[in-house]
Amino acid sequence: SPCAPYVCPMPPPASTQGARVFEEADPLVLSGGAALSEVDVVFDTYGTLDRDAGNAVLITHALTGDAHASDWWATMVGPGKPVDTNRFFVICPNLLGGCNGTTGPRSTDPVTGRRYGLDFPILSMSDLVAVHRRLIAHLGVSRLYAAVGGSLGGMQILQWALEAPDEIARAVLVAASSRLTAQNIAFSAVARASITGDPDFADGQYADGAGPRQGMAVARQMAHITYVSEENLERKFGRRFQRAESQPGFGVDFAVESYLDHQGSKFVERFDALSYLCFTRVMDYFDPFPHSPDGIASPDRADGTDGTGSPSGAEADSAGGWPDFLVLSFTSDWRFDTRHSVRIARELVGRGARVDFREIESPWGHDSFLFEIDGYQSAVTSFLA
Amino acid sequence: SPCAPYVCPMPPPASTQGARVFEEADPLVLSGGAALSEVDVVFDTYGTLDRDAGNAVLITHALTGDAHASDWWATMVGPGKPVDTNRFFVICPNLLGGCNGTTGPRSTDPVTGRRYGLDFPILSMSDLVAVHRRLIAHLGVSRLYAAVGGSLGGMQILQWALEAPDEIARAVLVAASSRLTAQNIAFSAVARASITGDPDFADGQYADGAGPRQGMAVARQMAHITYVSEENLERKFGRRFQRAESQPGFGVDFAVESYLDHQGSKFVERFDALSYLCFTRVMDYFDPFPHSPDGIASPDRADGTDGTGSPSGAEADSAGGWPDFLVLSFTSDWRFDTRHSVRIARELVGRGARVDFREIESPWGHDSFLFEIDGYQSAVTSFLA
């Protein structure tokens, strides 16, 4: 296979922990109105918290990530890395709605004694942030030295900065968006259709180890195409065949097909269908600047609609003072292209925040945020200095 | 629904006919080596053939088209249109491998008495062209006044021009490609995975009216995103909700989701899964200039591979003289962007052909070839004058 399993060069986290951050007497009231009477969160920590709790850095994961930042973000988090675990106390929670220990759709609803399944509430970005806020309080941190995230990770930090700007001193938003385009939503809608239409989805009542494997594989393959640049795929695979000779047929023949096939198979082993539905919707509905006239793909749109009605609309508490922002995009990212980051930067500047925006030259598409790229890690290092 | 059924403004064809163009004593020997002992073709004709058979224009359809050019290409074919049915005798065949009457995977194999299903041979572009060549001979035409096609339609005409350049006087290739990129192949691989992974695909042995409806709908939805431009989706739908109020959940909520849903549902009513597999593979394998150093997405690729081994490689019969070519691309087409057309034009010019290449300004993406666009229809009209 062209895709040998990634071998993590990093040590395991200093600590993987779990905490019940909301409980029956003090439930998490969601922005949609429902409540979760018990919320557990699983998180990794790296490094040591200073006495004054002033060196805490939060890492927020992307759509299909998990708490193990030293694994999936080894280019960013570790000893001597931009988020230097010799210097910072790093916290990376598995997201609310996820499938790696934190409360999510596959958890047992304490009220019914059954798994939530499709009864798990539709979450907003603000609900994800509510758990992060509670978690850092639980760890004795009242203000983060920094919060750093890519893609959906960056979107959580943007939401937090708008809700409680005094709780974050420095915010790093990489390849994020403040508003999905119709095309972004379209791709996630097709992914969901593939998952929920798989007979093995069984209305979300599948058993452990079962579930919509075929639907998930197709969803992931399609999404993966949007995470990498056309140029990258072309350089890596072009029209090469997987075997020495072409074997014409409908199965895998071109090398790029084998690569996608592998992406799909790996994915169904490590991620849950209901969590995928949950997080794609969190992203679809996120629109913290609903009244901004600036679109993304069509800045001069004529109809003036701007997607109001989002459950995640939020206004900054202007009394609290803003974090400093570092907003980064990548030239070849066509999932959230530079216009998405420009819009975030413009909106924040318009609200009085200090924003350092940079577009980084990279051939790797949206996935660039995971890689080591000239000017990228160094920008984060300087910003966090 | 935002997508009322398209009402055809055109009269029905002058004639819809069928012909057996290959038969047992004279089978179609395919470029892959297999033979089809009976090949029927269904085709529409419009207008009247001149006595000297000098006014015949062939229209070739795209991936999911059919013989009814006056329906799906009403902007191009009809009285007073660029392909003027008052002047030309227009022939539009349903493709070999299709599902609208011409021999394809759902036809009965005369040898076994059963449907071909997955035993239908893998076709090449040259095999599609072999049927067209036989058809025009059957109609008494030895040289076409012109051949006109968009996307896969244009690719057939390119193949024909390379194989038998003396049989076409004028060739119009719109939004075509001489080589799919790794990204193009990736999207078609995911579409096929969606179809063949649907349990109702049943190894291609599904009954009439049955078949992989879910897999086909997902495949079509995804493909449709690639046929339209991001800007177009954004202007048309943006983040509008389908109903007056958002109904957060995993079903249709945004208008763009309703649009895609409709695209998927329509498609499963009108096209066959096996034909879809067949044609996507014809496109994937098409590579008539395999030794050209020019890539598409990565012109400077370092590894020098160029996808040799394609069954459809062909060299022009330079003694025969070339057709005149009109090669058109559209600015917002990201399925086969302008680089694909530039490569075709460059290769043809390098072989001594006269090529008029134009990039047309259009916001409608790959589907632009179906629409009325400034400078597009007029270019074809002038070229055919």
PDB file of N, CA, C and O in Angstrom, chain B residues 198-232:
ATOM      1  N   ASP B 198     -23.519  -0.518  -2.647  1.00  0.00           N
ATOM      2  CA  ASP B 198     -24.932  -0.573  -2.250  1.00  0.00           C
ATOM      3  C   ASP B 198     -25.392  -2.029  -2.367  1.00  0.00           C
ATOM      4  O   ASP B 198     -25.252  -2.641  -3.425  1.00  0.00           O
ATOM      5  N   PRO B 199     -25.939  -2.598  -1.272  1.00  0.00           N
ATOM      6  CA  PRO B 199     -26.350  -4.012  -1.348  1.00  0.00           C
ATOM      7  C   PRO B 199     -27.303  -4.285  -2.509  1.00  0.00           C
ATOM      8  O   PRO B 199     -27.316  -5.384  -3.058  1.00  0.00           O
ATOM      9  N   ASP B 200     -28.085  -3.267  -2.902  1.00  0.00           N
ATOM     10  CA  ASP B 200     -29.030  -3.467  -4.004  1.00  0.00           C
ATOM     11  C   ASP B 200     -28.350  -3.507  -5.374  1.00  0.00           C
ATOM     12  O   ASP B 200     -29.009  -3.741  -6.386  1.00  0.00           O
ATOM     13  N   PHE B 201     -27.041  -3.276  -5.408  1.00  0.00           N
ATOM     14  CA  PHE B 201     -26.334  -3.451  -6.680  1.00  0.00           C
ATOM     15  C   PHE B 201     -26.312  -4.932  -7.048  1.00  0.00           C
ATOM     16  O   PHE B 201     -26.370  -5.292  -8.230  1.00  0.00           O
ATOM     17  N   ALA B 202     -26.257  -5.774  -6.037  1.00  0.00           N
ATOM     18  CA  ALA B 202     -26.403  -7.226  -6.221  1.00  0.00           C
ATOM     19  C   ALA B 202     -25.514  -7.749  -7.344  1.00  0.00           C
ATOM     20  O   ALA B 202     -25.958  -8.514  -8.200  1.00  0.00           O
ATOM     21  N   ASP B 203     -24.261  -7.313  -7.319  1.00  0.00           N
ATOM     22  CA  ASP B 203     -23.312  -7.742  -8.360  1.00  0.00           C
ATOM     23  C   ASP B 203     -23.836  -7.498  -9.770  1.00  0.00           C
ATOM     24  O   ASP B 203     -23.535  -8.263 -10.696  1.00  0.00           O
ATOM     25  N   GLY B 204     -24.619  -6.465  -9.921  1.00  0.00           N
ATOM     26  CA  GLY B 204     -25.087  -6.087 -11.260  1.00  0.00           C
ATOM     27  C   GLY B 204     -26.254  -6.918 -11.759  1.00  0.00           C
ATOM     28  O   GLY B 204     -26.660  -6.792 -12.914  1.00  0.00           O
ATOM     29  N   GLN B 205     -26.823  -7.762 -10.894  1.00  0.00           N
ATOM     30  CA  GLN B 205     -27.926  -8.645 -11.313  1.00  0.00           C
ATOM     31  C   GLN B 205     -29.283  -8.132 -10.825  1.00  0.00           C
ATOM     32  O   GLN B 205     -30.206  -8.939 -10.650  1.00  0.00           O
ATOM     33  N   TYR B 206     -29.389  -6.841 -10.605  1.00  0.00           N
ATOM     34  CA  TYR B 206     -30.657  -6.287 -10.111  1.00  0.00           C
ATOM     35  C   TYR B 206     -31.742  -6.353 -11.195  1.00  0.00           C
ATOM     36  O   TYR B 206     -31.452  -6.364 -12.392  1.00  0.00           O
ATOM     37  N   ALA B 207     -32.992  -6.389 -10.725  1.00  0.00           N
ATOM     38  CA  ALA B 207     -34.133  -6.468 -11.650  1.00  0.00           C
ATOM     39  C   ALA B 207     -34.460  -5.091 -12.215  1.00  0.00           C
ATOM     40  O   ALA B 207     -34.024  -4.066 -11.678  1.00  0.00           O
ATOM     41  N   ASP B 208     -35.218  -5.082 -13.315  1.00  0.00           N
ATOM     42  CA  ASP B 208     -35.696  -3.804 -13.850  1.00  0.00           C
ATOM     43  C   ASP B 208     -36.458  -3.055 -12.773  1.00  0.00           C
ATOM     44  O   ASP B 208     -37.242  -3.647 -12.036  1.00  0.00           O
ATOM     45  N   GLY B 209     -36.224  -1.775 -12.702  1.00  0.00           N
ATOM     46  CA  GLY B 209     -36.938  -0.964 -11.716  1.00  0.00           C
ATOM     47  C   GLY B 209     -36.327  -1.060 -10.338  1.00  0.00           C
ATOM     48  O   GLY B 209     -36.703  -0.328  -9.435  1.00  0.00           O
ATOM     49  N   ALA B 210     -35.376  -1.966 -10.162  1.00  0.00           N
ATOM     50  CA  ALA B 210     -34.671  -2.060  -8.871  1.00  0.00           C
ATOM     51  C   ALA B 210     -33.267  -1.493  -9.065  1.00  0.00           C
ATOM     52  O   ALA B 210     -33.061  -0.614  -9.892  1.00  0.00           O
ATOM     53  N   GLY B 211     -32.326  -1.984  -8.322  1.00  0.00           N
ATOM     54  CA  GLY B 211     -30.957  -1.499  -8.488  1.00  0.00           C
ATOM     55  C   GLY B 211     -30.524  -0.626  -7.339  1.00  0.00           C
ATOM     56  O   GLY B 211     -31.302  -0.361  -6.410  1.00  0.00           O
ATOM     57  N   PRO B 212     -29.278  -0.175  -7.370  1.00  0.00           N
ATOM     58  CA  PRO B 212     -28.672   0.547  -6.243  1.00  0.00           C
ATOM     59  C   PRO B 212     -29.094   2.010  -6.201  1.00  0.00           C
ATOM     60  O   PRO B 212     -28.306   2.910  -6.490  1.00  0.00           O
ATOM     61  N   ARG B 213     -30.319   2.246  -5.792  1.00  0.00           N
ATOM     62  CA  ARG B 213     -30.873   3.604  -5.822  1.00  0.00           C
ATOM     63  C   ARG B 213     -30.110   4.536  -4.892  1.00  0.00           C
ATOM     64  O   ARG B 213     -29.808   5.680  -5.242  1.00  0.00           O
ATOM     65  N   GLN B 214     -29.833   4.058  -3.706  1.00  0.00           N
ATOM     66  CA  GLN B 214     -29.124   4.887  -2.735  1.00  0.00           C
ATOM     67  C   GLN B 214     -27.714   5.196  -3.231  1.00  0.00           C
ATOM     68  O   GLN B 214     -27.260   6.348  -3.198  1.00  0.00           O
ATOM     69  N   GLY B 215     -27.017   4.185  -3.697  1.00  0.00           N
ATOM     70  CA  GLY B 215     -25.648   4.382  -4.175  1.00  0.00           C
ATOM     71  C   GLY B 215     -25.600   5.302  -5.382  1.00  0.00           C
ATOM     72  O   GLY B 215     -24.686   6.138  -5.516  1.00  0.00           O
ATOM     73  N   MET B 216     -26.575   5.170  -6.257  1.00  0.00           N
ATOM     74  CA  MET B 216     -26.627   6.030  -7.445  1.00  0.00           C
ATOM     75  C   MET B 216     -26.930   7.473  -7.057  1.00  0.00           C
ATOM     76  O   MET B 216     -26.365   8.420  -7.628  1.00  0.00           O
ATOM     77  N   ALA B 217     -27.834   7.659  -6.108  1.00  0.00           N
ATOM     78  CA  ALA B 217     -28.194   9.023  -5.695  1.00  0.00           C
ATOM     79  C   ALA B 217     -26.982   9.735  -5.098  1.00  0.00           C
ATOM     80  O   ALA B 217     -26.701  10.893  -5.431  1.00  0.00           O
ATOM     81  N   VAL B 218     -26.249   9.035  -4.243  1.00  0.00           N
ATOM     82  CA  VAL B 218     -25.058   9.639  -3.635  1.00  0.00           C
ATOM     83  C   VAL B 218     -24.014   9.948  -4.716  1.00  0.00           C
ATOM     84  O   VAL B 218     -23.410  11.025  -4.729  1.00  0.00           O
ATOM     85  N   ALA B 219     -23.810   8.997  -5.624  1.00  0.00           N
ATOM     86  CA  ALA B 219     -22.836   9.211  -6.710  1.00  0.00           C
ATOM     87  C   ALA B 219     -23.206  10.450  -7.524  1.00  0.00           C
ATOM     88  O   ALA B 219     -22.350  11.290  -7.844  1.00  0.00           O
ATOM     89  N   ARG B 220     -24.474  10.579  -7.832  1.00  0.00           N
ATOM     90  CA  ARG B 220     -24.906  11.700  -8.650  1.00  0.00           C
ATOM     91  C   ARG B 220     -24.797  13.027  -7.901  1.00  0.00           C
ATOM     92  O   ARG B 220     -24.401  14.049  -8.461  1.00  0.00           O
ATOM     93  N   GLN B 221     -25.164  13.000  -6.634  1.00  0.00           N
ATOM     94  CA  GLN B 221     -25.071  14.238  -5.842  1.00  0.00           C
ATOM     95  C   GLN B 221     -23.634  14.741  -5.811  1.00  0.00           C
ATOM     96  O   GLN B 221     -23.369  15.918  -6.013  1.00  0.00           O
ATOM     97  N   MET B 222     -22.718  13.805  -5.567  1.00  0.00           N
ATOM     98  CA  MET B 222     -21.315  14.196  -5.508  1.00  0.00           C
ATOM     99  C   MET B 222     -20.853  14.707  -6.873  1.00  0.00           C
ATOM    100  O   MET B 222     -20.218  15.761  -6.972  1.00  0.00           O
ATOM    101  N   ALA B 223     -21.175  13.953  -7.917  1.00  0.00           N
ATOM    102  CA  ALA B 223     -20.753  14.377  -9.254  1.00  0.00           C
ATOM    103  C   ALA B 223     -21.344  15.740  -9.587  1.00  0.00           C
ATOM    104  O   ALA B 223     -20.673  16.599 -10.167  1.00  0.00           O
ATOM    105  N   HIS B 224     -22.578  15.957  -9.178  1.00  0.00           N
ATOM    106  CA  HIS B 224     -23.228  17.225  -9.504  1.00  0.00           C
ATOM    107  C   HIS B 224     -22.474  18.406  -8.902  1.00  0.00           C
ATOM    108  O   HIS B 224     -22.367  19.455  -9.540  1.00  0.00           O
ATOM    109  N   ILE B 225     -21.957  18.224  -7.697  1.00  0.00           N
ATOM    110  CA  ILE B 225     -21.182  19.314  -7.095  1.00  0.00           C
ATOM    111  C   ILE B 225     -20.013  19.690  -8.011  1.00  0.00           C
ATOM    112  O   ILE B 225     -19.662  20.867  -8.145  1.00  0.00           O
ATOM    113  N   THR B 226     -19.432  18.679  -8.667  1.00  0.00           N
ATOM    114  CA  THR B 226     -18.282  18.967  -9.534  1.00  0.00           C
ATOM    115  C   THR B 226     -18.701  19.550 -10.886  1.00  0.00           C
ATOM    116  O   THR B 226     -17.842  20.025 -11.622  1.00  0.00           O
ATOM    117  N   TYR B 227     -19.966  19.470 -11.218  1.00  0.00           N
ATOM    118  CA  TYR B 227     -20.428  20.007 -12.512  1.00  0.00           C
ATOM    119  C   TYR B 227     -20.758  21.493 -12.430  1.00  0.00           C
ATOM    120  O   TYR B 227     -20.925  22.147 -13.447  1.00  0.00           O
ATOM    121  N   VAL B 228     -20.950  21.979 -11.213  1.00  0.00           N
ATOM    122  CA  VAL B 228     -21.330  23.384 -11.057  1.00  0.00           C
ATOM    123  C   VAL B 228     -20.219  24.114 -10.309  1.00  0.00           C
ATOM    124  O   VAL B 228     -19.453  23.503  -9.583  1.00  0.00           O
ATOM    125  N   SER B 229     -20.156  25.393 -10.497  1.00  0.00           N
ATOM    126  CA  SER B 229     -19.094  26.154  -9.846  1.00  0.00           C
ATOM    127  C   SER B 229     -19.498  26.503  -8.422  1.00  0.00           C
ATOM    128  O   SER B 229     -20.684  26.567  -8.093  1.00  0.00           O
ATOM    129  N   GLU B 230     -18.491  26.718  -7.588  1.00  0.00           N
ATOM    130  CA  GLU B 230     -18.764  27.133  -6.215  1.00  0.00           C
ATOM    131  C   GLU B 230     -19.540  28.448  -6.218  1.00  0.00           C
ATOM    132  O   GLU B 230     -20.491  28.629  -5.456  1.00  0.00           O
ATOM    133  N   GLU B 231     -19.133  29.351  -7.093  1.00  0.00           N
ATOM    134  CA  GLU B 231     -19.792  30.657  -7.162  1.00  0.00           C
ATOM    135  C   GLU B 231     -21.272  30.513  -7.505  1.00  0.00           C
ATOM    136  O   GLU B 231     -22.138  31.195  -6.950  1.00  0.00           O
ATOM    137  N   ASN B 232     -21.553  29.610  -8.427  1.00  0.00           N
ATOM    138  CA  ASN B 232     -22.922  29.373  -8.853  1.00  0.00           C
ATOM    139  C   ASN B 232     -23.769  28.849  -7.692  1.00  0.00           C
ATOM    140  O   ASN B 232     -24.874  29.358  -7.412  1.00  0.00           O
TER     141      ASN B 232
END
